[in-house]
Coordinates of C-alpha atoms in Angstrom, one line a residue:
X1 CA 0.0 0.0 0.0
X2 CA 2.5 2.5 -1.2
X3 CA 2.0 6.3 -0.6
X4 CA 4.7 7.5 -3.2
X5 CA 1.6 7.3 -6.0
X6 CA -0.1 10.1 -4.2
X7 CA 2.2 12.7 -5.6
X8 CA 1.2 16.1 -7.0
X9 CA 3.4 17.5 -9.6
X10 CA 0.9 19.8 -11.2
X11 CA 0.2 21.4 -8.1
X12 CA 2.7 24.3 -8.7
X13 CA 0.5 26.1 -10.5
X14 CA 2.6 29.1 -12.4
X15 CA 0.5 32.1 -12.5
X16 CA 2.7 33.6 -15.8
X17 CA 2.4 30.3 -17.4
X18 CA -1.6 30.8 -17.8
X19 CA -3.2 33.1 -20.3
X20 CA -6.5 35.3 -18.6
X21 CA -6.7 37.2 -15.9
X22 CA -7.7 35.3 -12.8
X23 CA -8.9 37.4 -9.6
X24 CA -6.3 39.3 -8.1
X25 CA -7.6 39.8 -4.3
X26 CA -10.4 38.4 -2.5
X27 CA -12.5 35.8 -2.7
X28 CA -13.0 34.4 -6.5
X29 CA -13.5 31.7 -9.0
X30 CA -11.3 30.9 -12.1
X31 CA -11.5 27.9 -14.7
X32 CA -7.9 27.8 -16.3
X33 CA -7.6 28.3 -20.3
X34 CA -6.7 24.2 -20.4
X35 CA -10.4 23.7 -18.4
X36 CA -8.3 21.0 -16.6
X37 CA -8.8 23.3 -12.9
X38 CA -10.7 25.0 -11.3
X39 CA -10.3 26.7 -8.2
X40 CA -12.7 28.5 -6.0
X41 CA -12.0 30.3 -2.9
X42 CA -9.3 33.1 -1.8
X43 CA -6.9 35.0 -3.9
X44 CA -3.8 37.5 -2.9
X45 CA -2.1 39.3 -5.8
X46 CA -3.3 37.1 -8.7
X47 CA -2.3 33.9 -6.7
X48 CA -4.5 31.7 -4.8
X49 CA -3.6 32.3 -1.1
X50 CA -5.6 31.4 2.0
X51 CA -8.3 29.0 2.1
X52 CA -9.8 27.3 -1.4
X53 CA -10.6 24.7 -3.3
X54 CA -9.1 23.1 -6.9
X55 CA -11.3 20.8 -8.6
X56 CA -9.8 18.2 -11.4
X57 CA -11.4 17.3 -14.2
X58 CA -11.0 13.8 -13.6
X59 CA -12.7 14.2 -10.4
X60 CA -9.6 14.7 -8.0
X61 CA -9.6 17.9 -5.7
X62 CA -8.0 19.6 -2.8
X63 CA -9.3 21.6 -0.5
X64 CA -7.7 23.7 2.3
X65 CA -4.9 26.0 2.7
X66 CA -2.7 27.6 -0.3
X67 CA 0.0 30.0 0.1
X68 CA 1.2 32.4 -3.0
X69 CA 0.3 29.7 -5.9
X70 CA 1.3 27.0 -3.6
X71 CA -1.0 24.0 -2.5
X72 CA 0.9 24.3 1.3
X73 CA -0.9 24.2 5.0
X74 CA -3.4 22.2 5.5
X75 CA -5.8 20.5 3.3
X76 CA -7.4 17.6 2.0
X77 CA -6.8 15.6 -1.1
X78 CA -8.7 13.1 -2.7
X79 CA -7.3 11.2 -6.2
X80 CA -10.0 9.8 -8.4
X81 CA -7.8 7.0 -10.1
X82 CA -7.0 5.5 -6.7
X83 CA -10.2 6.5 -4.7
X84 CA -7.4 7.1 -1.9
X85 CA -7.9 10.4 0.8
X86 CA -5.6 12.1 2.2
X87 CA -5.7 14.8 5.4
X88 CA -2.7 16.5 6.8
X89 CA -0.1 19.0 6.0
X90 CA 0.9 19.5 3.0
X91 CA 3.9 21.5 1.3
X92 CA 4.2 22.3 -2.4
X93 CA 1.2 20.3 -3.4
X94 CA 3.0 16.7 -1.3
X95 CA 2.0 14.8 1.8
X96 CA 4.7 16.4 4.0
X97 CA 4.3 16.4 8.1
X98 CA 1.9 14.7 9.5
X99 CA -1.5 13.3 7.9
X100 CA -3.5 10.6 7.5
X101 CA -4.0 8.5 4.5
X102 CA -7.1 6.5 4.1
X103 CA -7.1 3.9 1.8
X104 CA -9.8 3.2 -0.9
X105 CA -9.4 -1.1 -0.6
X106 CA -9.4 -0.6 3.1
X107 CA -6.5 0.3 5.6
X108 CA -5.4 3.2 6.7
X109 CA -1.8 5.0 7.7
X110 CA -1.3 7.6 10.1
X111 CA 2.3 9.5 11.0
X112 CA 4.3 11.6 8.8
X113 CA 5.2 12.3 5.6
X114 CA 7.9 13.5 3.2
X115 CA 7.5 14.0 -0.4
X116 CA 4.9 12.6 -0.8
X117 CA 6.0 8.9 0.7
X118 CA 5.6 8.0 4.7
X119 CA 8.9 8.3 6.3
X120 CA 8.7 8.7 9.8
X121 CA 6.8 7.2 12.8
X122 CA 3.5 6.0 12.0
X123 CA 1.0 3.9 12.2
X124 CA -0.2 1.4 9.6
X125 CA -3.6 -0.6 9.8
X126 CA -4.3 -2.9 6.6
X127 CA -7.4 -4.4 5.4
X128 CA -7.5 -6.9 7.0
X129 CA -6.8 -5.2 10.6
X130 CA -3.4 -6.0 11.3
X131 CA -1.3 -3.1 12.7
X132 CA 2.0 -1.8 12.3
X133 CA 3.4 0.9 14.7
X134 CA 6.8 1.7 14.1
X135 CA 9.2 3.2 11.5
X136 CA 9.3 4.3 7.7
X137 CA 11.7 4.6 5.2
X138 CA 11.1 4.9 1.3
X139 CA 7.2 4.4 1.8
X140 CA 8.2 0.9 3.2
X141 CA 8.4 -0.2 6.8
X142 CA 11.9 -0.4 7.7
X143 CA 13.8 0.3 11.5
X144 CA 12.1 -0.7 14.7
X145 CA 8.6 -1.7 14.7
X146 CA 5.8 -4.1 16.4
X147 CA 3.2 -5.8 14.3
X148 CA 0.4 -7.4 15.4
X149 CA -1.1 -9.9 13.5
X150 CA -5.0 -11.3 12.1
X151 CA -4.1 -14.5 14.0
X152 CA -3.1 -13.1 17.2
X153 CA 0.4 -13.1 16.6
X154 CA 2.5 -10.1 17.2
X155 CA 6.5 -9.1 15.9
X156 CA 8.6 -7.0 17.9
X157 CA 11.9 -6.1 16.1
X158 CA 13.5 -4.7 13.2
X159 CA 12.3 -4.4 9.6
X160 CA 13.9 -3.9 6.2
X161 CA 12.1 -2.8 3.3
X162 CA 8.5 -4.3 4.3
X163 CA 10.4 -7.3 5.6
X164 CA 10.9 -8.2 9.4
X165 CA 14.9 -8.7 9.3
X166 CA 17.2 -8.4 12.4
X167 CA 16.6 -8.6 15.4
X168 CA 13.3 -9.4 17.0
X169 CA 10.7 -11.5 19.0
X170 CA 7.4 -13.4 17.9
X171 CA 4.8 -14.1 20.5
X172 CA 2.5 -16.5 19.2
X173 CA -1.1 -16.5 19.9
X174 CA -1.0 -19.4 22.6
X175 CA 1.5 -17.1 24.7
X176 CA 4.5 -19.2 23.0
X177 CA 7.7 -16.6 22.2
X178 CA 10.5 -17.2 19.5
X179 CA 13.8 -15.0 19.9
X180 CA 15.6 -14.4 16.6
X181 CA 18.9 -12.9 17.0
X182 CA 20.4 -10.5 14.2
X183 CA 20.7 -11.3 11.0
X184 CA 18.5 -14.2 10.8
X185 CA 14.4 -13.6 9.7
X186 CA 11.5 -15.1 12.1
X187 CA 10.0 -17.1 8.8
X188 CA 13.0 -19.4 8.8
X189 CA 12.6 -23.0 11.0
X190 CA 13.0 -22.9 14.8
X191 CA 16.8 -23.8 15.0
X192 CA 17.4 -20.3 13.8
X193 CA 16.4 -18.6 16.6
X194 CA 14.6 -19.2 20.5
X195 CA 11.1 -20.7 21.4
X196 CA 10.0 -20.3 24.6
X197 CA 6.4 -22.1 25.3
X198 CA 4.1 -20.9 28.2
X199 CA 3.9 -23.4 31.4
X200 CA 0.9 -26.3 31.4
X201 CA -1.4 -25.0 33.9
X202 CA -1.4 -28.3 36.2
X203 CA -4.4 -29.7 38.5
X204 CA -5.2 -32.3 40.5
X205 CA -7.8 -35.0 39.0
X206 CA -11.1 -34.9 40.9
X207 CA -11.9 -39.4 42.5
X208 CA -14.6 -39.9 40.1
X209 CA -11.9 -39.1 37.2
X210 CA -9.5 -41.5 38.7
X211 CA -12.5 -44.5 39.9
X212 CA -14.9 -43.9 37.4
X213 CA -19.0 -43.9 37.6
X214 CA -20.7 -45.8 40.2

């Protein structure tokens, strides 16, 4: 579920570059000459600045704060192709601080953001409920991070590029725990690592178990 799609890079919208004469100060509405925008909403000096909104005409927008041309502050964006939202902080027309990306298929990531991509501390929750909170690098997981899992399963350790690598411990639903030392992954077989299995819970056998009915 990669972020780095959700990228913007005809958000810098060049006043000189567009024929017309769009408001100058105030509020306003202007469709651009190429009738692929439209914006609505405050305008300083011919720029859009302050709070507005820029419709797509594939049915994207954004809506929120801009600042001298600049899609930057906060805002909500919504891409058509992908169905995916985002809400957060934005700087030249990227995800950058922190936000929240909601994810059309299902899922969600909280945390931050830069260029676009999640890098950062965050929080991960697919479609199928399993959680990740932890660390980001490239849009992947990667650094320290706990994952819990649909079967009741949870991962505490490092990650590499989506992958749980280094370090780390797995606690298995039934309260078992498997130590992997550094440099060795969790999927391999037990002799790679530590299992450590909860204590039988004991108790004494009640006469009729031990002499039967009647």
């Amino acid at each position: 579920m990669a972020a780095s799609s959700q990228r913007n890079p005809s958000a810098h919208l060049q006043r000189r570059d567009l024929p017309g004469r769009p408001p100058q100060d105030g509020y306003g509405v202007y469709i651009y000459p190429n009738s692929f925008f439209r914006y609505e909403g405050e305008w300083k000096g011919g720029k859009t600045h302050g709070r507005g909104k820029l419709l797509f005409k594939d049915g994207s927008y954004y809506e929120g704060e801009f600042v001298h041309g600049e899609i930057t502050g906060e805002g909500r964006r919504l891409w058509a192709a992908s169905g995916n939202t985002y809400s957060g902080q934005f700087v030249l027309g990227e995800p950058q601080g922190h936000g929240v990306l909601q994810y059309r298929a299902g899922g969600r990531y909280e945390g931050a953001f830069h260029h676009g991509m999640r890098e950062g501390h965050g929080c991960l929750v697919d479609q199928d409920g399993q959680v990740y909170q932890g660390w980001f690098h490239g849009d992947k997981r990667h650094g320290h991070g706990q994952m819990a899992f649909q079967n009741g399963d949870k991962y505490h350790g490092d990650w590499v590029r989506d992958q749980r690598q280094g370090h780390g411990v797995l606690q298995g639903a039934d309260g078992s725990t498997y130590e992997v030392p550094a440099g060795r992954s969790p999927s391999r077989p037990c002799e790679a690592g530590t299992v450590t299995t909860p204590p039988r819970l004991v108790t004494k056998p009640r006469p009729d178990e031990l002499t039967g009915p009647g």
